[in-house]
XYZ file of C-alpha atoms in Angstrom:
598
model
C -81.090 26.350 79.974
C -78.919 29.506 81.655
C -75.937 28.367 80.367
C -76.920 27.828 77.078
C -78.598 31.331 76.688
C -75.290 32.810 78.209
C -73.556 30.941 75.392
C -75.536 32.133 72.733
C -75.322 35.858 74.017
C -71.379 35.631 74.092
C -71.676 33.886 70.754
C -73.567 36.994 69.406
C -71.470 39.122 70.598
C -67.961 37.421 69.260
C -70.202 37.694 65.807
C -70.605 41.303 66.080
C -67.392 42.138 67.049
C -65.819 40.062 64.678
C -67.738 41.992 61.906
C -67.055 44.980 63.422
C -63.284 44.361 62.600
C -64.027 42.888 59.179
C -65.909 45.958 58.313
C -62.999 48.182 59.871
C -60.348 45.954 57.925
C -62.650 45.985 54.704
C -62.653 49.604 54.475
C -58.601 50.379 55.460
C -57.674 47.890 52.584
C -59.686 49.961 50.191
C -58.935 53.434 50.969
C -55.033 51.791 51.056
C -55.447 50.431 47.620
C -57.193 53.520 46.460
C -54.354 56.044 47.580
C -51.599 54.105 46.673
C -52.997 52.887 43.280
C -53.811 57.020 42.516
C -50.166 57.983 44.271
C -47.866 55.071 42.369
C -48.404 56.019 38.877
C -47.711 59.695 39.405
C -44.985 58.966 41.807
C -43.447 56.365 39.677
C -43.544 58.666 36.743
C -41.815 61.417 38.554
C -39.273 59.284 40.070
C -39.080 58.130 35.945
C -38.373 61.602 35.052
C -36.187 62.401 37.771
C -33.931 59.663 37.082
C -33.740 60.920 33.303
C -33.590 64.706 33.446
C -31.293 64.748 37.276
C -33.737 67.215 37.704
C -35.089 67.692 41.438
C -38.896 68.663 41.299
C -38.153 71.650 42.810
C -35.683 72.140 39.172
C -38.253 70.878 36.996
C -41.107 73.491 38.390
C -38.514 76.754 38.357
C -37.458 75.307 34.276
C -40.691 75.154 33.682
C -40.834 78.289 31.212
C -37.229 76.596 29.524
C -39.205 73.926 28.396
C -40.559 74.280 24.697
C -43.789 75.360 24.176
C -44.532 75.342 27.444
C -45.241 78.835 28.686
C -47.046 79.491 25.593
C -49.613 76.635 26.352
C -50.062 77.449 30.026
C -51.087 81.046 28.319
C -53.732 79.418 26.450
C -54.354 76.734 28.572
C -55.460 79.341 31.418
C -57.289 81.805 28.803
C -59.680 78.904 27.239
C -60.302 77.643 30.579
C -61.525 80.634 32.329
C -63.506 81.897 28.600
C -65.042 78.187 28.933
C -66.279 78.143 32.406
C -67.419 81.572 32.139
C -69.265 80.475 28.679
C -70.842 77.927 30.785
C -72.320 79.759 33.350
C -73.359 82.221 30.899
C -75.061 79.706 29.145
C -76.054 77.736 32.154
C -77.291 79.946 34.140
C -80.282 81.089 32.325
C -81.093 77.508 31.151
C -80.890 76.271 34.965
C -83.362 79.358 36.378
C -85.765 78.356 33.178
C -85.698 74.763 33.833
C -86.402 75.265 37.544
C -88.939 78.068 38.166
C -91.856 77.039 36.082
C -94.246 74.031 36.022
C -92.999 72.004 32.667
C -94.376 69.139 31.246
C -92.085 65.797 31.227
C -89.062 67.853 33.398
C -87.560 65.227 34.165
C -86.913 64.054 30.443
C -85.911 67.657 29.628
C -83.970 67.375 32.609
C -82.241 64.027 31.082
C -81.623 65.270 27.740
C -79.656 68.360 28.992
C -77.083 66.693 31.043
C -76.443 64.065 27.982
C -73.302 65.975 26.629
C -71.459 65.166 30.569
C -71.353 61.678 29.619
C -70.872 61.732 25.763
C -66.616 60.590 24.750
C -64.717 63.570 24.109
C -63.863 61.881 21.243
C -67.725 61.866 19.965
C -68.215 65.656 21.023
C -65.475 66.713 19.114
C -66.785 64.772 15.859
C -69.839 66.196 16.734
C -68.452 70.082 16.460
C -65.735 68.970 14.045
C -69.114 68.254 11.470
C -70.856 71.603 12.280
C -68.181 73.490 11.736
C -66.421 72.063 8.631
C -66.701 73.521 5.377
C -70.258 72.668 4.126
C -71.501 71.980 8.050
C -74.531 73.904 9.617
C -72.921 77.133 10.824
C -70.691 77.319 7.459
C -73.921 77.595 5.219
C -75.028 80.522 7.471
C -71.938 82.394 7.248
C -70.057 81.463 10.558
C -66.805 80.104 9.036
C -65.300 78.559 12.463
C -62.898 76.110 10.570
C -61.491 77.875 7.319
C -62.117 80.685 9.255
C -63.430 82.941 6.371
C -65.899 85.687 5.910
C -66.981 87.353 9.178
C -64.593 84.867 11.487
C -61.581 85.413 8.692
C -62.104 89.786 9.123
C -61.891 89.676 13.011
C -58.765 87.774 12.849
C -57.227 89.917 10.060
C -57.759 92.944 11.399
C -57.977 92.105 15.467
C -54.075 90.016 15.021
C -55.632 87.160 16.603
C -54.585 83.944 15.589
C -57.095 81.549 14.953
C -60.125 82.868 16.452
C -62.388 80.747 15.297
C -60.810 77.555 16.451
C -60.826 79.053 19.940
C -64.362 80.172 19.697
C -65.575 76.508 18.089
C -63.449 75.036 21.366
C -64.727 77.284 24.260
C -68.416 76.318 22.562
C -67.596 72.822 22.928
C -66.501 72.920 26.192
C -69.931 74.741 27.330
C -71.806 72.479 25.725
C -70.248 69.372 27.269
C -70.273 71.018 31.098
C -73.678 72.321 30.863
C -75.529 69.993 32.946
C -72.861 71.105 35.630
C -75.006 74.603 35.880
C -78.305 72.359 35.748
C -77.481 69.819 37.991
C -76.027 72.474 40.723
C -78.199 74.943 40.350
C -82.069 74.069 39.255
C -82.451 71.771 42.365
C -81.973 74.509 45.121
C -83.981 76.813 42.502
C -86.890 74.333 42.266
C -87.201 73.977 46.029
C -87.081 77.714 47.560
C -89.465 78.610 49.321
C -91.217 81.809 47.158
C -91.914 83.691 50.079
C -88.314 84.412 50.150
C -88.481 86.583 46.893
C -91.855 87.819 47.467
C -91.244 89.224 51.548
C -88.069 91.011 49.628
C -90.341 92.571 46.977
C -92.458 94.562 49.533
C -89.642 96.224 50.721
C -89.015 99.614 48.994
C -85.190 98.636 48.152
C -86.267 95.125 46.744
C -88.374 96.620 43.955
C -85.328 96.969 42.192
C -83.675 93.945 40.592
C -80.000 94.237 41.212
C -80.854 95.164 45.374
C -82.584 91.471 44.805
C -80.102 89.871 43.020
C -77.233 91.512 45.897
C -79.143 90.485 48.666
C -80.796 87.104 47.549
C -79.546 85.351 44.527
C -75.718 85.861 45.491
C -76.080 84.151 48.739
C -78.336 81.548 47.770
C -76.902 80.892 43.952
C -73.574 82.239 44.330
C -71.842 78.963 45.687
C -73.595 76.726 43.499
C -72.707 78.781 40.117
C -69.103 78.688 41.524
C -68.721 75.648 42.077
C -69.739 74.709 38.996
C -67.805 77.463 37.331
C -64.882 75.646 39.174
C -65.394 72.137 37.927
C -65.827 73.633 34.290
C -62.331 75.000 34.024
C -61.076 71.781 36.024
C -62.376 69.885 32.918
C -61.755 72.005 30.302
C -58.248 72.675 31.694
C -57.505 68.621 31.328
C -59.240 68.554 28.024
C -57.565 66.796 24.991
C -59.539 65.584 22.302
C -61.548 68.376 21.878
C -58.061 70.496 21.758
C -56.617 68.208 19.660
C -59.042 68.691 17.052
C -61.222 71.752 17.147
C -57.917 73.365 18.168
C -55.034 71.646 16.314
C -53.066 75.000 16.048
C -52.685 75.481 19.852
C -51.526 73.689 22.555
C -52.926 72.865 26.034
C -50.530 71.667 28.697
C -52.592 68.330 28.541
C -52.284 68.343 24.664
C -48.626 69.254 25.024
C -48.129 66.326 27.106
C -49.331 64.054 24.825
C -47.064 64.717 22.326
C -44.233 64.402 24.301
C -45.749 61.501 25.811
C -44.344 58.544 23.575
C -40.491 59.608 23.899
C -40.473 60.628 27.733
C -38.785 58.701 30.122
C -36.349 56.800 28.522
C -32.856 57.245 29.656
C -30.360 58.931 27.005
C -33.105 59.416 24.355
C -34.569 62.769 23.656
C -34.489 63.999 27.275
C -35.822 67.388 25.991
C -38.999 65.307 26.157
C -38.777 63.947 30.046
C -37.788 67.786 30.896
C -40.697 69.215 29.127
C -43.437 66.250 30.899
C -41.463 66.637 34.451
C -42.006 70.483 34.170
C -45.820 70.623 32.556
C -47.063 67.939 34.888
C -46.014 69.126 38.456
C -47.361 72.368 37.796
C -50.698 71.522 35.973
C -50.988 69.215 39.366
C -50.640 71.907 41.687
C -53.057 74.167 39.392
C -55.755 71.205 39.329
C -54.850 70.521 43.670
C -55.784 74.288 44.527
C -59.558 74.174 41.704
C -60.264 71.406 43.898
C -59.745 72.721 46.858
C -61.525 76.067 45.885
C -64.139 73.506 44.394
C -64.647 71.713 47.880
C -65.144 75.124 49.352
C -66.973 76.057 47.246
C -69.435 72.579 47.690
C -69.322 73.397 51.498
C -71.025 76.446 51.509
C -73.338 75.050 48.518
C -74.651 72.420 50.574
C -75.806 74.823 53.324
C -79.401 74.438 52.706
C -82.200 77.025 53.464
C -85.486 76.776 53.462
C -87.100 74.157 50.918
C -90.006 73.287 49.887
C -90.907 70.471 48.193
C -90.770 70.483 43.771
C -94.097 70.476 42.799
C -95.206 73.030 45.282
C -92.724 75.752 44.217
C -93.551 75.052 40.165
C -97.329 75.300 40.778
C -96.419 78.368 42.905
C -94.901 80.017 39.612
C -97.291 78.392 37.137
C -96.909 77.879 33.419
C -93.401 78.714 32.072
C -93.426 82.572 30.618
C -92.416 83.008 26.851
C -88.992 83.970 27.325
C -88.777 80.652 29.561
C -89.886 78.502 26.793
C -87.443 80.546 24.257
C -84.493 79.782 26.375
C -85.345 76.076 26.894
C -86.062 75.809 23.324
C -82.457 77.277 22.171
C -80.597 75.048 24.770
C -82.194 72.158 23.560
C -81.468 73.109 19.996
C -77.619 73.409 21.401
C -77.393 70.183 23.227
C -79.365 68.308 19.764
C -77.466 69.796 17.086
C -73.560 68.076 17.368
C -75.764 64.785 17.763
C -77.988 65.175 14.399
C -74.823 66.331 12.739
C -72.823 63.627 13.861
C -75.646 61.340 12.301
C -76.411 62.982 9.476
C -72.483 63.224 8.132
C -72.157 59.376 8.686
C -74.478 59.220 5.826
C -72.806 61.421 3.675
C -70.364 60.526 0.971
C -68.446 63.551 -0.907
C -67.879 63.447 -4.510
C -67.296 65.962 -7.067
C -69.162 66.553 -10.139
C -68.440 69.335 -13.180
C -65.534 71.016 -10.418
C -68.440 71.038 -7.693
C -68.059 69.501 -4.306
C -71.506 67.587 -3.806
C -72.799 65.136 -1.046
C -74.420 61.765 -1.595
C -76.436 59.480 0.868
C -74.528 56.382 1.299
C -74.160 53.641 3.532
C -70.692 52.883 2.807
C -68.954 54.823 6.083
C -71.018 52.630 8.356
C -70.040 49.288 5.742
C -66.355 50.503 6.137
C -66.194 51.393 9.762
C -67.945 47.711 10.644
C -65.220 45.771 8.319
C -62.837 47.550 9.364
C -61.492 48.882 6.216
C -60.169 52.133 7.005
C -58.200 51.234 10.423
C -56.478 48.896 12.143
C -59.609 46.817 13.532
C -63.850 47.419 12.724
C -66.137 48.740 15.070
C -67.154 45.162 16.484
C -63.649 44.698 17.292
C -63.290 47.929 18.723
C -66.554 47.646 20.334
C -65.821 44.289 22.101
C -62.529 45.579 23.566
C -64.161 48.886 24.821
C -67.029 46.961 26.470
C -65.222 44.611 27.915
C -62.308 47.213 29.546
C -65.880 49.058 31.024
C -67.075 45.966 32.109
C -63.808 45.218 33.994
C -63.931 48.880 35.296
C -67.233 48.459 36.433
C -66.166 45.639 38.508
C -63.173 47.329 40.818
C -64.561 50.795 40.437
C -68.266 50.507 42.078
C -66.999 48.573 45.136
C -64.406 50.609 45.624
C -66.002 53.548 45.164
C -69.302 52.381 47.157
C -66.736 51.539 50.337
C -65.077 54.947 50.299
C -68.205 56.495 49.960
C -69.635 55.016 52.911
C -66.301 54.996 54.863
C -66.773 58.937 54.336
C -70.269 59.116 55.046
C -69.048 56.911 58.540
C -65.944 59.085 59.509
C -68.577 62.422 58.938
C -71.481 60.788 60.945
C -68.973 59.643 63.995
C -67.348 62.942 64.148
C -64.442 62.781 62.297
C -65.644 65.567 59.912
C -61.546 66.974 59.628
C -60.667 63.162 58.030
C -64.195 62.469 56.166
C -63.497 65.635 54.226
C -59.243 64.982 53.889
C -60.812 61.147 52.225
C -63.340 63.118 50.048
C -60.509 65.467 49.036
C -58.068 62.210 48.504
C -60.656 60.842 46.019
C -61.023 63.231 43.945
C -57.133 62.992 43.287
C -57.255 61.492 39.966
C -59.021 64.624 38.572
C -56.066 66.622 39.295
C -53.612 64.088 37.858
C -55.937 64.507 34.474
C -56.553 61.154 32.457
C -53.273 61.630 30.405
C -51.677 61.963 33.254
C -52.787 59.109 34.820
C -51.815 57.183 31.605
C -48.553 58.662 31.464
C -47.510 57.557 34.894
C -49.273 53.793 34.066
C -46.359 54.125 30.864
C -43.355 55.504 32.639
C -44.030 53.458 36.405
C -44.706 50.317 34.250
C -41.921 50.592 31.991
C -39.320 50.801 34.861
C -41.206 48.535 37.669
C -42.531 45.656 35.430
C -42.324 46.007 31.543
C -44.060 42.920 30.904
C -47.184 44.207 31.821
C -47.204 46.222 28.043
C -48.610 42.698 27.497
C -51.405 42.126 28.952
C -55.142 43.363 27.542
C -56.748 44.905 30.642
C -53.832 47.399 30.991
C -56.107 50.205 30.208
C -58.723 49.337 33.290
C -56.147 50.353 35.333
C -56.156 54.085 34.608
C -60.017 53.919 33.865
C -60.655 52.825 37.456
C -58.931 55.663 38.877
C -60.464 58.090 36.469
C -63.920 56.435 37.576
C -63.581 56.195 40.999
C -64.363 59.934 42.094
C -67.491 59.841 40.142
C -69.286 57.037 41.987
C -67.977 58.549 45.046
C -70.026 61.753 44.314
C -72.943 59.710 43.298
C -73.166 57.614 46.162
C -71.940 59.843 49.230
C -75.293 62.085 49.269
C -77.528 58.828 48.787
C -75.692 57.688 52.201
C -76.562 60.776 53.655
C -80.210 60.437 52.603
C -79.903 56.698 54.588
C -82.439 56.563 57.748
C -79.774 54.457 60.440
C -83.380 52.954 62.316
C -83.484 50.296 59.670
C -79.949 49.092 60.260
C -80.809 49.229 63.688
C -84.209 47.328 63.622
C -82.236 44.693 61.347
C -79.368 44.345 64.082
C -82.522 43.704 66.494
C -83.754 41.133 64.676
C -80.962 39.474 65.224
C -79.612 39.419 61.145
C -76.513 38.363 59.895
C -74.435 41.129 59.689
C -74.787 40.481 55.605
C -78.535 40.333 55.890
C -78.452 43.350 57.994
C -76.499 45.117 55.081
C -78.887 43.797 52.431
C -81.847 44.964 54.273
C -81.014 47.939 55.724
C -78.636 49.383 53.106
C -78.765 47.554 49.655
C -82.332 47.770 49.419
C -82.233 51.759 49.728
C -79.071 52.420 47.146
C -80.125 50.083 44.699
C -81.116 53.147 42.513
C -77.963 55.422 43.148
C -76.002 52.242 42.420
C -77.310 51.687 39.302
C -76.806 55.496 37.753
C -73.177 55.331 39.388
C -73.080 51.926 37.861
C -74.136 52.883 34.508
C -72.011 56.272 34.707
C -68.833 54.252 35.173
C -69.462 52.624 32.292
C -70.227 55.257 30.244
C -67.008 57.375 31.159
C -64.882 54.319 30.857
C -66.324 53.370 27.090
C -65.341 56.869 26.330
C -62.310 57.743 27.919
C -59.552 58.663 25.838
C -56.570 60.478 27.028
C -55.372 57.413 28.896
C -56.347 55.178 26.438
C -54.879 57.378 23.322
C -51.336 56.740 25.197
C -51.787 52.900 26.390
C -53.562 51.043 23.371
C -52.688 52.828 20.308
C -50.581 49.422 19.142
C -53.905 48.370 16.931
C -54.444 45.104 19.067
C -56.241 46.802 21.848
C -58.030 49.620 20.287
C -61.080 50.957 21.791
C -63.940 52.719 19.859
C -62.569 56.005 20.558
C -59.121 55.198 19.428
C -60.721 54.013 16.264
C -62.681 57.161 15.626
C -58.964 59.103 16.361
C -57.343 56.959 13.568
C -60.079 57.510 11.243
C -59.435 61.278 11.639
C -56.374 61.116 11.153
C -55.994 59.284 8.191
C -55.675 62.019 4.927
C -59.393 62.961 3.773
C -58.395 62.475 -0.097
C -60.287 59.213 0.159
C -64.297 60.422 0.265
C -65.388 57.324 2.438
C -62.704 58.694 5.165
C -64.958 61.155 7.309
C -68.276 59.630 7.006
C -66.526 56.371 8.230
C -65.176 58.179 11.051
C -69.040 59.663 11.722
C -70.178 55.955 11.374
C -68.034 54.979 14.407
C -68.149 57.736 16.799
C -72.320 57.704 16.267
C -72.152 53.716 17.221
C -70.124 55.652 20.273
C -72.572 57.365 20.873
C -75.920 55.146 20.702
C -73.501 52.884 23.583
C -73.411 55.773 25.817
C -76.656 57.176 25.173
C -78.517 53.680 26.333
C -76.051 53.697 29.602
C -77.022 57.224 30.326
C -81.118 56.338 30.085
C -80.811 53.719 32.320
C -78.726 55.699 34.712
C -81.873 58.542 34.568
C -84.052 56.153 34.640
C -82.622 55.250 38.394
C -82.058 58.628 39.439
C -83.669 59.688 42.411
C -84.969 63.574 41.912
C -83.693 64.395 44.944
C -80.431 63.547 43.958
C -77.930 66.126 44.749
C -74.776 64.858 43.090
C -73.786 66.774 40.572
C -72.932 64.177 37.968
């Protein structure tokens, strides 16, 4: 009996040690695969551009200003990204403050609706704002012509010497709309759980009766890091914006749109070397700027996570009571600001332009929807493009969710084991695709693939590669806080019950992370469906087009055909409905204490 008991103990020890080795191997493989996957396209692209231009990386950086249009594009990119971040803070801070301070009915629904723009495909956002600012759109009807720049906007342009101020204002408004949820995600959780006694005690003091003193001594230390973190991310996403710039500011170039224009002719030895020189210089400059932005974001987020005296959200909201009139007006305006581009897109999909007695009128019609579905005006119908988009999204989900999950688990395990610097380094590496940008990832695959394995461009699932790289950071950001909230005692109890490693993981981890996993999966599907930059470079062949590419193709057609515009809006509405459904699933499973920021 003693001998058999010892054999069982040895078997248990052996199985546990094997499980530990397997766990470490799996984590190591996941980390190595991700790091290689992120770095290889960029390194291959740089190597290819080095071969074509005969420049070193340092020479490419030094010759940045000699590249055609690069200096002007850099200035415009900085100006629009900074202005977009500032406008996001200006609009988002009052909204987050009003939402977090009072007892609102159905606050989760309001919060979810205000977060919808962030998961909206960029091409859908562009179509929404284009329908608002076009001739005959809502803004032009009230005298604000941002598209043709007549009236007040034209007067400003004429007397200030500012080229296309209407386009610039439309662009930064769209960026602020797109990034509004970042302010809410970062600020609202802190404010809605902060002990009200802090503010009350400060107001008792003589100096605390002044609002400016309270802002400087209380609110800036508490909310400052969160505001700066949201502003830095807004700057990053505005800096790499492509679809919005392409359609709302067609007379200006950002670094991203400049690379997109030159990307198709870059990397070919002996052909259009100027394009390769431009891409080489711009890609390196943009990479270092975005990397610095990510480092600043990580620094702000580190300060932001240092929590203070927090209470239950319900108790804090009850303490502040019902919303004031100012808070109601602020939130009502925010909801209208969020809804208008969506409503305008839907309405425009049913309106067909016609000329009667020399005047332009609109008729209500389903012609746009019929054209979009059958593909009469595009390379394929919306049904085929939707099938392509869904196929790419599912394939992306099957790879990005497990990979991001393992990476988040690894970061958490390193942090728990005391390897703080390693955890922070891996966390930063997981954000690297955001520093490279969607279009640069696609360009890296394009140039690297041409050199390494040209036959890969005959592969239907080629766009999945950049989609995975671009969605993994969001999976990590969602799953990492969820791992931080896990109670390790459940896993220990599973081990005491002598469960297998798989059973231990299922009962001690998976059962508590189902909600965040559904959120991460839904966001992965939504981001993949709406991805535009990398797909725009890789699948414009006509046979593998996604729904985003079809919308772009339709809007690029001559507008003398009155059915083109409603057809594009109908295809955009279909894509919008797809992502809305996924986002609703994500919000259904999102915990109220979610601090992921996405």
